[in-house]
Short mmCIF file of C-alpha atoms in Angstrom, two decimals:
data_model
loop_
_atom_site.label_atom_id
_atom_site.label_comp_id
_atom_site.label_asym_id
_atom_site.label_seq_id
_atom_site.Cartn_x
_atom_site.Cartn_y
_atom_site.Cartn_z
CA MET A 1 6.24 39.10 26.69
CA LYS A 2 5.36 36.19 28.99
CA LYS A 3 2.04 35.80 27.18
CA LEU A 4 3.85 35.72 23.82
CA LEU A 5 6.29 33.06 25.03
CA ALA A 6 3.44 30.93 26.34
CA THR A 7 1.67 31.17 22.98
CA ILE A 8 4.83 30.14 21.12
CA SER A 9 5.32 27.19 23.48
CA ILE A 10 1.75 25.98 22.91
CA LEU A 11 2.16 26.28 19.12
CA ALA A 12 5.45 24.39 19.24
CA LEU A 13 3.85 21.62 21.29
CA PHE A 14 0.96 21.38 18.81
CA SER A 15 3.38 21.25 15.88
CA CYS A 16 5.25 18.33 17.43
CA SER A 17 2.08 16.40 18.14
CA THR A 18 0.85 16.79 14.55
CA LYS A 19 4.13 15.97 12.79
CA THR A 20 3.62 15.25 9.10
CA LYS A 21 4.08 11.58 8.32
CA ILE A 22 6.65 10.55 5.73
CA ILE A 23 6.07 7.83 3.15
CA GLY A 24 8.90 6.20 1.24
CA ILE A 25 8.33 4.52 -2.11
CA GLN A 26 10.69 1.59 -2.67
CA PRO A 27 11.05 0.61 -6.34
CA TYR A 28 11.90 -3.06 -6.83
CA GLY A 29 13.73 -3.28 -10.15
CA ASP A 30 13.31 -0.83 -13.01
CA ILE A 31 10.04 1.01 -12.41
CA ASP A 32 8.89 3.65 -14.89
CA SER A 33 9.13 7.20 -13.57
CA LYS A 34 5.46 7.75 -14.53
CA VAL A 35 4.48 4.99 -12.09
CA LEU A 36 6.49 6.59 -9.30
CA ASP A 37 5.08 10.03 -10.10
CA ALA A 38 1.50 8.72 -10.01
CA MET A 39 2.05 7.09 -6.62
CA THR A 40 3.75 10.17 -5.21
CA GLU A 41 0.94 12.43 -6.41
CA ILE A 42 -1.94 10.41 -4.93
CA LEU A 43 -0.26 9.62 -1.60
CA LYS A 44 0.59 13.29 -1.02
CA THR A 45 -2.98 14.31 -1.83
CA SER A 46 -4.76 11.53 0.07
CA TYR A 47 -2.73 11.59 3.29
CA GLN A 48 -1.19 15.08 3.32
CA THR A 49 2.22 13.49 3.68
CA GLN A 50 5.72 14.01 2.47
CA VAL A 51 6.62 11.32 -0.08
CA TYR A 52 10.12 10.33 -1.17
CA VAL A 53 11.24 7.83 -3.79
CA LEU A 54 14.06 5.66 -2.46
CA ASP A 55 16.93 4.16 -4.47
CA ARG A 56 15.84 1.13 -6.47
CA LYS A 57 16.77 -2.34 -5.24
CA GLU A 58 16.33 -5.88 -6.48
CA LEU A 59 13.62 -8.18 -5.20
CA PRO A 60 14.94 -10.52 -2.48
CA GLN A 61 15.45 -14.02 -3.87
CA GLU A 62 14.15 -15.59 -0.66
CA ALA A 63 10.70 -14.22 -1.55
CA PHE A 64 10.64 -16.02 -4.92
CA ILE A 65 8.39 -19.06 -5.42
CA ASN A 66 7.25 -21.06 -8.42
CA ILE A 67 4.21 -23.08 -7.38
CA LYS A 68 1.60 -22.06 -9.96
CA SER A 69 3.80 -19.57 -11.78
CA PRO A 70 6.89 -17.44 -11.01
CA ARG A 71 5.87 -15.08 -8.20
CA TYR A 72 7.17 -13.30 -5.13
CA ARG A 73 5.54 -13.82 -1.74
CA ALA A 74 4.08 -10.49 -0.63
CA ASP A 75 4.39 -11.35 3.07
CA SER A 76 8.14 -11.88 2.60
CA LEU A 77 8.39 -8.54 0.82
CA LEU A 78 6.68 -6.78 3.72
CA ILE A 79 9.36 -8.17 6.05
CA ASP A 80 12.12 -7.08 3.66
CA LEU A 81 10.67 -3.58 3.36
CA LYS A 82 10.32 -3.19 7.12
CA LYS A 83 13.94 -4.30 7.68
CA GLN A 84 15.32 -1.93 5.04
CA CYS A 85 13.14 1.07 5.91
CA PRO A 86 15.17 4.14 6.96
CA ASP A 87 14.42 5.46 10.45
CA SER A 88 13.25 8.76 8.96
CA ILE A 89 10.41 7.02 7.07
CA ASP A 90 7.09 6.33 8.82
CA TYR A 91 5.63 4.06 6.13
CA ILE A 92 7.25 2.33 3.18
CA ILE A 93 5.45 1.08 0.07
CA GLY A 94 7.19 -1.28 -2.31
CA ILE A 95 6.34 -1.26 -6.01
CA THR A 96 7.16 -4.10 -8.42
CA SER A 97 6.18 -5.19 -11.91
CA LYS A 98 6.44 -8.85 -10.87
CA ASP A 99 3.50 -10.98 -9.78
CA ILE A 100 3.02 -11.22 -5.99
CA SER A 101 0.98 -13.62 -3.89
CA THR A 102 -0.15 -14.52 -0.41
CA THR A 103 -2.14 -17.25 1.37
CA LYS A 104 -5.82 -16.39 1.82
CA ARG A 105 -7.26 -17.50 5.14
CA ASN A 106 -10.73 -17.55 6.68
CA THR A 107 -11.73 -15.97 10.00
CA ASN A 108 -10.46 -19.07 11.87
CA GLY A 109 -6.99 -18.67 10.36
CA ASP A 110 -7.32 -21.75 8.14
CA ILE A 111 -6.49 -21.62 4.43
CA LYS A 112 -9.64 -20.93 2.44
CA THR A 113 -10.95 -23.77 0.36
CA PRO A 114 -10.07 -25.03 -2.10
CA GLU A 115 -6.50 -24.91 -0.77
CA SER A 116 -5.10 -25.44 -4.26
CA LYS A 117 -6.57 -22.06 -5.19
CA TYR A 118 -5.87 -20.04 -2.07
CA SER A 119 -2.57 -21.36 -0.68
CA ASP A 120 -0.74 -19.20 -3.23
CA TRP A 121 -3.17 -16.49 -4.32
CA GLY A 122 -2.09 -13.76 -6.74
CA ILE A 123 -2.89 -10.25 -5.49
CA PHE A 124 -2.72 -6.54 -6.40
CA GLY A 125 -1.17 -5.47 -3.11
CA LEU A 126 -0.72 -6.28 0.58
CA GLY A 127 -0.11 -4.23 3.71
CA TYR A 128 0.35 -4.77 7.42
CA LYS A 129 -2.60 -3.47 9.48
CA PRO A 130 -1.40 -1.49 11.34
CA GLY A 131 2.23 -1.51 10.33
CA LYS A 132 5.10 0.13 8.57
CA SER A 133 5.23 -1.63 5.19
CA CYS A 134 3.05 -2.51 2.23
CA VAL A 135 3.63 -3.57 -1.36
CA VAL A 136 1.87 -3.07 -4.70
CA SER A 137 2.33 -4.98 -7.95
CA THR A 138 1.51 -3.71 -11.43
CA PHE A 139 1.44 -7.25 -12.83
CA ARG A 140 -2.35 -7.74 -12.59
CA ILE A 141 -3.39 -4.21 -13.55
CA LYS A 142 -1.37 -3.73 -16.72
CA ASN A 143 -2.38 -4.27 -20.38
CA VAL A 144 -5.04 -1.55 -20.22
CA GLU A 145 -5.11 2.07 -21.40
CA ALA A 146 -2.82 4.44 -19.54
CA SER A 147 -5.56 6.32 -17.66
CA LEU A 148 -7.12 3.12 -16.29
CA PHE A 149 -3.72 1.75 -15.31
CA LYS A 150 -2.91 4.96 -13.42
CA SER A 151 -6.29 4.93 -11.67
CA ARG A 152 -5.85 1.34 -10.51
CA LEU A 153 -2.28 1.93 -9.35
CA GLN A 154 -3.25 5.00 -7.35
CA LYS A 155 -6.28 3.42 -5.67
CA ILE A 156 -4.37 0.29 -4.66
CA SER A 157 -1.53 2.42 -3.27
CA VAL A 158 -3.92 4.52 -1.17
CA HIS A 159 -5.66 1.33 0.00
CA GLU A 160 -2.49 -0.42 1.19
CA ILE A 161 -1.08 2.63 2.98
CA GLY A 162 -4.51 2.95 4.61
CA HIS A 163 -4.02 -0.51 6.09
CA ASN A 164 -0.59 0.57 7.41
CA MET A 165 -2.34 3.45 9.15
CA GLY A 166 -4.69 1.00 10.84
CA LEU A 167 -7.72 1.10 8.57
CA ASP A 168 -9.82 -2.03 8.08
CA HIS A 169 -11.71 -2.86 4.93
CA CYS A 170 -14.63 -0.46 4.73
CA LYS A 171 -18.26 -1.36 4.00
CA THR A 172 -19.05 2.10 2.63
CA GLU A 173 -19.85 1.80 -1.07
CA LYS A 174 -17.05 3.06 -3.32
CA CYS A 175 -14.71 3.91 -0.44
CA VAL A 176 -11.13 3.26 -1.56
CA MET A 177 -10.77 1.00 1.51
CA GLN A 178 -13.45 -1.42 0.27
CA ASP A 179 -12.36 -5.06 0.03
CA ALA A 180 -11.67 -5.86 -3.63
CA VAL A 181 -13.40 -9.25 -3.09
CA GLU A 182 -11.08 -10.85 -5.63
CA SER A 183 -12.14 -8.55 -8.47
CA ILE A 184 -10.42 -5.64 -10.18
CA ASN A 185 -13.90 -4.27 -10.96
CA THR A 186 -14.27 -3.28 -7.29
CA VAL A 187 -11.12 -1.18 -7.63
CA ASP A 188 -12.32 0.39 -10.87
CA VAL A 189 -15.62 1.67 -9.39
CA ALA A 190 -14.10 2.85 -6.11
CA ASN A 191 -13.38 6.51 -5.38
CA PHE A 192 -9.83 7.73 -4.99
CA GLU A 193 -10.56 9.14 -1.55
CA LEU A 194 -11.23 7.69 1.87
CA CYS A 195 -14.85 7.96 2.94
CA PRO A 196 -15.51 10.44 5.81
CA ASN A 197 -15.59 7.60 8.35
CA CYS A 198 -12.21 6.21 7.31
CA HIS A 199 -10.72 9.69 7.07
CA HIS A 200 -11.83 10.43 10.63
CA LYS A 201 -10.04 7.32 11.92
CA ILE A 202 -6.62 8.50 10.78
#
């Protein structure tokens, strides 16, 4: 009996230490259910997590800018997502159909040149590394056939949550954590999965 109790205690301790992470998907505005289903499917598969779709909300107006074109600052959205994230959620990923942007900087922290190009740079997604929140936009991946759109959406979602989990950009060819290097083509040729090295890190 004592041996059985000890075994149960060890199993309980192991279960607590390997608690399944929970990801929340935060729709900004009216997001098609097919988009939410595609994100839920790939995040569950890639990270063996529980995934829940949260109630939709509007984009925060303080994130809106109109420098080159109407956009929302992704860094402001990350702050909004982190503030609004329920305590029960480990990571939260925002999804919007609006264009999002950030400021691209070099290794010294200065804005990349030319500043006119990179001070407000349109992007597919952005995530804290490590952190609790990330955001993906469908604005720059739309206007293609449905299968390609779904592929792009899923890969970008896996990529940004990977950053939340502490993963850097990966140099392994076709790893989903590869830097897009300002091209959607990099996303298109990437695998859906993390490479073995990245997978080991999480």
